[in-house]
Amino acid sequence: MSGRREFIKRLAALGALGASAPFSFAALANDKSARPGQPSVGVVLDPLFLQHDMKGHPETAKRLIAIDAEMERQGLWQQLTPVKGRMAENDELLFAHDQNYIDEIEMLSRSGGGYYDQYSQDTYLNHATFDAAKMAAGSNIALNLAIYDRKVNRGFALLRPPGHHALANKAMGFCIFNSDVIAARALQQYRDVGKVAIIDFDVHHGNGTQDLVADDPTIMAISIHQHPYWPMTGGAKFTGREAAEGTIVNCPFQKGAGNETYLSVYDRVIQPKLEVFQPDHIIVFSGYDAHWQDPLANHQLSVAGFNQLVDKCLQSADTLCNGRISFTLGGGYNLNPLAQCTVGTFHTLLNNPEKQQDLIGEAPTAETDYTETIDQLVQHHLQA
């Protein structure tokens, strides 16, 4: 029996998916294909994530299909642990969003969808969007609770629609419900977790995440991104409000930032800020649109660079919060780099260094030197 059929069979037995689920999921953590000592890596993925779709839009179901195909090709599914997804309850959506907004999304989706904002036409809904977004938020809660409860060591939520631009009362930037903030507050609500850090390396600033936690001293929002660039937020000056001062950590760079810039700012700014904050759990919004081949941005990371960045996040979790860390799928709109970067992250999570191949290679042009900018960020965030 193929890995695809075997995994679907096991998931069906767990009640995690219907038998017709169109994915190449893998075997449980105790499958003999896992190496001795290999960490158990949880994954959530649901057929509903394919049903939220619009032909011709950059954020389509084809993104998950490309990831699935590359995971199957490299035999990764057999090394992963399925975590049963679920839809978020209305009270859980209220961890981040207003009731009127939740009702608006349901009404628009149930009526067939369309563009949320007819002026900007960037965020769409269809008949399945409300259920898919609830499944994304609830599945992210499920994964993070499984990690916190030590049912798996770490994990990756392959969610659609994404969430980091979603505001309390507005959809934008392809995002509907802010799954990472919802998961962070679920950890606090259900497990009495004190502090959660959300690290966002999507090339677009996570304005929704920042806005939702800017007054909350128990959630740190960290972002590396292109700036000035859409959504035109994320300048370094803002660091949080009142009791939350210092818990917003923006690391903005103009065009041409690449591996060296991202890795250096992590070492010099992000890791020290995490050490001061002392999180009990880390959630990473893993956008791969900073890859040099991505059509929607102008940064220059490679697959190898993302692998190193993910490894630094894992080291932070090991040092600060007993390894409790999850990853959530963010941007990435050139399908091959998206799939290669996602697979690279899974290999990094699984401690498969021999499998961390960069089949695309480095950017053809040298990255911009942002040493002076990083010096300024150190001064601003750590020595002010």
C-alpha positions as CSV (number, residue, x, y, z in Angstrom):
1,M,0.0,0.0,0.0
2,S,1.4,3.4,-0.9
3,G,2.3,6.0,1.8
4,R,-0.6,8.1,0.6
5,R,-3.2,5.4,1.0
6,E,-1.7,4.1,4.2
7,F,-1.7,7.4,5.9
8,I,-5.3,8.2,4.8
9,K,-6.3,4.8,6.2
10,R,-4.7,5.6,9.6
11,L,-6.2,9.0,9.7
12,A,-9.6,7.6,9.0
13,A,-9.1,5.2,11.8
14,L,-8.3,8.1,14.1
15,G,-11.3,10.0,12.9
16,A,-9.0,12.7,11.7
17,L,-10.1,12.7,8.1
18,G,-12.6,11.0,5.8
19,A,-11.3,8.2,3.6
20,S,-11.5,10.3,0.5
21,A,-9.1,13.0,1.7
22,P,-7.0,14.0,-1.3
23,F,-3.6,14.2,0.5
24,S,-0.5,12.2,0.8
25,F,-0.5,12.2,4.6
26,A,2.0,9.9,6.4
27,A,2.3,7.3,9.2
28,L,2.2,7.8,12.9
29,A,5.2,8.8,14.9
30,N,5.9,5.2,15.9
31,D,6.1,4.1,12.3
32,K,9.2,2.0,11.7
33,S,10.3,4.5,9.0
34,A,11.1,7.1,11.7
35,R,14.7,6.9,12.9
36,P,15.5,6.1,16.6
37,G,15.7,9.4,18.5
38,Q,14.0,11.4,15.7
39,P,11.7,14.0,17.2
40,S,8.0,13.4,16.7
41,V,6.7,16.2,14.4
42,G,3.0,16.8,14.3
43,V,1.2,18.0,11.2
44,V,-2.4,19.2,10.6
45,L,-4.0,19.4,7.2
46,D,-7.6,19.1,6.2
47,P,-9.5,18.8,2.8
48,L,-11.4,22.0,3.7
49,F,-8.2,23.9,3.1
50,L,-8.5,23.0,-0.6
51,Q,-12.0,24.2,-0.9
52,H,-11.2,27.8,-0.1
53,D,-10.0,28.7,-3.6
54,M,-10.3,31.2,-6.4
55,K,-8.9,30.6,-9.9
56,G,-6.1,33.1,-10.9
57,H,-5.6,34.3,-7.3
58,P,-2.0,33.9,-5.9
59,E,-3.2,32.4,-2.7
60,T,-4.9,29.2,-4.1
61,A,-5.3,25.6,-3.2
62,K,-2.5,24.8,-5.7
63,R,-0.1,25.9,-3.0
64,L,-1.0,23.0,-0.8
65,I,-1.1,20.6,-3.8
66,A,2.5,21.6,-4.7
67,I,3.6,21.0,-1.1
68,D,1.9,17.7,-0.9
69,A,3.5,16.5,-4.1
70,E,7.0,17.4,-2.9
71,M,6.4,15.9,0.5
72,E,5.3,12.6,-1.2
73,R,8.3,12.7,-3.6
74,Q,10.8,13.0,-0.7
75,G,9.0,10.4,1.5
76,L,8.3,12.9,4.3
77,W,4.8,12.0,5.1
78,Q,5.9,8.6,6.6
79,Q,7.9,10.4,9.2
80,L,5.2,12.7,10.6
81,T,2.5,12.4,13.2
82,P,-1.0,13.4,12.2
83,V,-2.8,15.7,14.7
84,K,-6.5,15.7,14.4
85,G,-7.9,19.1,13.3
86,R,-11.1,20.6,14.3
87,M,-13.2,23.8,13.7
88,A,-12.7,26.6,16.2
89,E,-15.7,27.4,18.4
90,N,-17.2,30.8,18.2
91,D,-15.8,31.7,21.6
92,E,-12.3,30.8,20.4
93,L,-12.7,33.1,17.4
94,L,-13.5,35.8,19.9
95,F,-10.0,35.4,21.3
96,A,-9.0,37.7,18.3
97,H,-12.1,38.9,16.5
98,D,-15.3,40.9,17.1
99,Q,-18.6,39.0,16.9
100,N,-19.9,41.4,14.2
101,Y,-16.9,40.5,12.0
102,I,-17.3,36.7,12.6
103,D,-20.9,37.1,11.6
104,E,-20.0,39.1,8.5
105,I,-17.5,36.4,7.3
106,E,-20.1,33.7,7.8
107,M,-22.8,35.7,5.9
108,L,-20.5,36.5,3.0
109,S,-19.3,32.9,2.7
110,R,-22.7,31.3,3.1
111,S,-24.0,33.6,0.3
112,G,-21.3,32.4,-2.1
113,G,-18.4,34.8,-1.4
114,G,-16.6,37.2,-3.6
115,Y,-14.0,39.8,-2.8
116,Y,-14.2,41.0,0.8
117,D,-13.1,44.5,-0.3
118,Q,-14.2,45.4,-3.7
119,Y,-11.8,48.3,-3.8
120,S,-8.5,46.4,-3.1
121,Q,-9.7,43.0,-4.4
122,D,-7.0,41.1,-2.5
123,T,-8.9,38.9,-0.1
124,Y,-11.6,36.6,-1.5
125,L,-14.2,34.3,0.0
126,N,-16.2,31.4,-1.4
127,H,-18.8,29.1,-0.1
128,A,-16.2,27.1,1.9
129,T,-14.2,30.0,3.3
130,F,-15.9,30.3,6.7
131,D,-15.6,26.6,7.5
132,A,-12.0,26.5,6.1
133,A,-11.0,29.5,8.3
134,K,-12.7,28.0,11.3
135,M,-10.9,24.7,10.6
136,A,-7.6,26.6,10.3
137,A,-8.0,28.4,13.6
138,G,-9.2,25.3,15.4
139,S,-6.5,23.0,14.0
140,N,-3.8,25.5,15.0
141,I,-5.2,25.3,18.5
142,A,-5.2,21.5,18.4
143,L,-1.6,21.4,17.2
144,N,-0.3,23.8,19.8
145,L,-2.1,22.0,22.6
146,A,-0.6,18.7,21.4
147,I,2.8,20.2,21.5
148,Y,2.4,21.8,24.9
149,D,1.0,18.5,26.2
150,R,4.0,16.6,24.8
151,K,1.9,14.5,22.5
152,V,4.3,15.6,19.8
153,N,7.7,17.4,20.2
154,R,7.0,20.1,17.6
155,G,4.8,20.6,14.6
156,F,3.7,22.4,11.4
157,A,0.2,23.5,10.6
158,L,-0.4,23.5,6.9
159,L,-3.3,26.0,7.1
160,R,-5.3,27.9,4.6
161,P,-6.6,30.6,4.6
162,P,-3.7,32.3,6.4
163,G,-4.1,34.7,9.2
164,H,-1.4,37.2,10.1
165,H,-3.0,40.2,8.3
166,A,-6.5,39.7,9.8
167,L,-7.6,42.4,12.1
168,A,-10.1,42.2,14.9
169,N,-12.9,43.4,12.6
170,K,-11.4,43.2,9.0
171,A,-10.1,40.7,6.6
172,M,-7.1,41.7,4.4
173,G,-4.0,40.4,2.7
174,F,-5.6,37.0,1.9
175,C,-6.2,36.4,5.6
176,I,-9.5,35.7,7.4
177,F,-9.0,34.6,11.1
178,N,-5.7,35.2,12.9
179,S,-5.0,31.6,13.8
180,D,-1.7,32.3,15.6
181,V,-3.1,34.8,18.0
182,I,-6.1,32.6,18.6
183,A,-3.8,29.6,19.3
184,A,-1.6,31.7,21.6
185,R,-4.7,32.8,23.7
186,A,-6.0,29.3,23.7
187,L,-2.8,28.1,25.3
188,Q,-3.2,30.8,27.9
189,Q,-6.9,30.0,28.4
190,Y,-6.7,26.2,28.4
191,R,-3.2,25.5,29.8
192,D,-2.5,28.6,31.9
193,V,0.5,29.4,29.7
194,G,2.1,32.6,30.8
195,K,3.9,34.0,27.8
196,V,3.8,33.2,24.1
197,A,6.1,34.6,21.4
198,I,4.9,34.8,17.8
199,I,7.8,35.0,15.3
200,D,6.8,36.0,11.8
201,F,9.3,35.8,8.9
202,D,6.8,36.3,6.1
203,V,8.1,39.0,3.8
204,H,5.0,41.1,4.5
205,H,4.6,42.6,7.9
206,G,2.0,40.8,10.2
207,N,0.0,43.9,10.9
208,G,-3.0,42.0,12.2
209,T,-0.9,40.1,14.7
210,Q,0.8,43.3,15.9
211,D,-2.5,45.1,16.2
212,L,-4.2,42.3,18.2
213,V,-1.4,42.0,20.8
214,A,0.0,45.6,20.9
215,D,-1.6,46.1,24.4
216,D,-0.9,42.6,25.7
217,P,2.4,42.1,27.7
218,T,2.0,38.3,27.6
219,I,2.4,37.9,23.9
220,M,5.5,39.1,22.0
221,A,5.1,39.7,18.3
222,I,8.4,39.6,16.3
223,S,8.5,40.3,12.6
224,I,11.3,40.4,9.9
225,H,9.9,41.8,6.7
226,Q,10.3,44.1,3.7
227,H,9.6,47.7,4.5
228,P,8.3,50.1,3.2
229,Y,6.1,47.6,1.4
230,W,2.5,46.4,1.6
231,P,0.7,46.7,4.1
232,M,2.9,49.7,4.9
233,T,3.1,48.9,8.6
234,G,5.9,47.4,10.6
235,G,8.3,50.3,11.2
236,A,10.8,49.7,14.0
237,K,9.7,52.7,16.0
238,F,6.5,51.1,17.4
239,T,7.3,48.6,20.2
240,G,4.0,48.2,22.0
241,R,1.7,50.2,24.2
242,E,1.8,50.9,27.9
243,A,2.4,47.6,29.9
244,A,3.2,45.9,26.6
245,E,6.0,48.3,25.7
246,G,8.9,46.3,24.3
247,T,6.8,43.3,23.2
248,I,6.5,44.4,19.6
249,V,9.8,43.8,17.8
250,N,9.8,44.9,14.1
251,C,12.9,44.3,12.0
252,P,12.2,46.0,8.7
253,F,14.5,45.9,5.6
254,Q,14.2,47.4,2.2
255,K,14.8,45.5,-1.0
256,G,17.6,43.0,-1.3
257,A,17.8,41.6,2.2
258,G,18.8,37.9,2.1
259,N,20.1,35.1,4.2
260,E,22.9,37.0,5.9
261,T,20.5,39.8,6.9
262,Y,17.8,37.5,8.3
263,L,20.2,35.3,10.2
264,S,22.2,38.2,11.6
265,V,19.2,40.1,12.8
266,Y,17.9,36.9,14.5
267,D,21.2,36.5,16.4
268,R,21.6,40.1,17.3
269,V,18.1,41.3,18.0
270,I,15.5,38.5,18.1
271,Q,17.3,36.0,20.2
272,P,18.2,38.6,22.9
273,K,14.7,39.9,22.9
274,L,13.3,36.4,23.4
275,E,15.8,35.9,26.3
276,V,14.5,39.0,28.0
277,F,10.8,38.0,27.4
278,Q,11.3,34.3,28.4
279,P,8.4,32.7,26.5
280,D,6.7,29.5,27.6
281,H,5.8,28.6,24.0
282,I,6.8,29.9,20.5
283,I,4.6,30.0,17.4
284,V,6.3,30.8,14.0
285,F,4.3,32.2,11.1
286,S,6.4,30.6,8.3
287,G,6.0,32.7,5.1
288,Y,8.3,31.8,2.3
289,D,7.7,34.8,0.1
290,A,11.1,36.2,1.1
291,H,12.6,33.6,-1.3
292,W,14.4,35.3,-4.1
293,Q,12.1,33.7,-6.8
294,D,8.9,34.9,-5.2
295,P,6.9,37.2,-7.5
296,L,5.2,39.3,-4.8
297,A,8.3,40.7,-3.0
298,N,12.0,41.7,-3.3
299,H,13.9,39.9,-0.7
300,Q,16.6,37.2,-1.5
301,L,16.5,34.3,0.9
302,S,17.2,30.8,-0.4
303,V,15.9,27.4,0.7
304,A,19.1,26.9,2.7
305,G,18.7,30.3,4.3
306,F,15.2,29.4,5.5
307,N,16.4,26.1,6.8
308,Q,19.0,27.9,8.9
309,L,16.4,30.4,10.1
310,V,14.1,27.6,11.2
311,D,16.9,25.9,13.0
312,K,17.6,29.1,14.9
313,C,13.9,29.2,16.0
314,L,14.2,25.6,17.2
315,Q,17.3,26.5,19.2
316,S,15.5,29.4,20.8
317,A,12.6,27.0,21.8
318,D,15.1,24.4,23.1
319,T,16.8,27.0,25.2
320,L,13.9,29.0,26.5
321,C,10.7,26.9,26.6
322,N,11.7,23.2,26.6
323,G,11.4,22.9,22.9
324,R,7.7,23.9,22.7
325,I,7.3,25.4,19.2
326,S,5.0,25.3,16.2
327,F,5.1,26.5,12.7
328,T,2.1,27.9,10.6
329,L,2.1,28.1,6.8
330,G,2.3,31.7,5.6
331,G,3.0,33.2,2.2
332,G,4.9,31.9,-0.8
333,Y,3.5,32.3,-4.3
334,N,6.0,30.6,-6.7
335,L,4.9,27.0,-6.2
336,N,8.3,25.3,-6.6
337,P,10.2,27.5,-4.0
338,L,7.2,27.3,-1.7
339,A,7.2,23.5,-1.8
340,Q,11.0,23.3,-1.5
341,C,11.1,25.7,1.5
342,T,8.2,23.9,3.2
343,V,9.9,20.5,2.7
344,G,13.2,22.0,4.0
345,T,11.4,23.2,7.2
346,F,10.0,19.7,7.7
347,H,13.5,18.2,7.3
348,T,14.8,20.7,9.8
349,L,12.1,19.9,12.3
350,L,12.8,16.2,11.8
351,N,16.6,16.6,12.3
352,N,17.3,15.4,8.8
353,P,20.4,17.4,7.9
354,E,21.3,15.0,5.1
355,K,18.0,15.8,3.4
356,Q,18.2,19.6,3.6
357,Q,18.9,20.1,-0.1
358,D,18.6,23.4,-1.8
359,L,17.6,22.4,-5.4
360,I,17.1,26.0,-6.4
361,G,20.3,27.6,-5.1
362,E,21.2,31.1,-4.1
363,A,20.0,34.4,-5.6
364,P,21.9,35.4,-8.7
365,T,22.7,38.9,-7.3
366,A,24.4,39.7,-4.1
367,E,22.2,40.8,-1.2
368,T,22.2,44.3,0.1
369,D,24.5,44.9,3.1
370,Y,22.2,45.9,6.0
371,T,24.8,45.8,8.8
372,E,24.2,49.4,9.6
373,T,20.4,48.9,9.8
374,I,20.9,45.9,12.1
375,D,23.2,48.0,14.3
376,Q,20.4,50.6,14.6
377,L,17.9,47.9,15.4
378,V,20.1,46.6,18.2
379,Q,20.4,50.1,19.6
380,H,16.6,50.6,19.3
381,H,15.3,47.3,20.7
382,L,18.0,46.4,23.2
383,Q,19.8,49.5,24.4
384,A,17.1,52.1,24.4
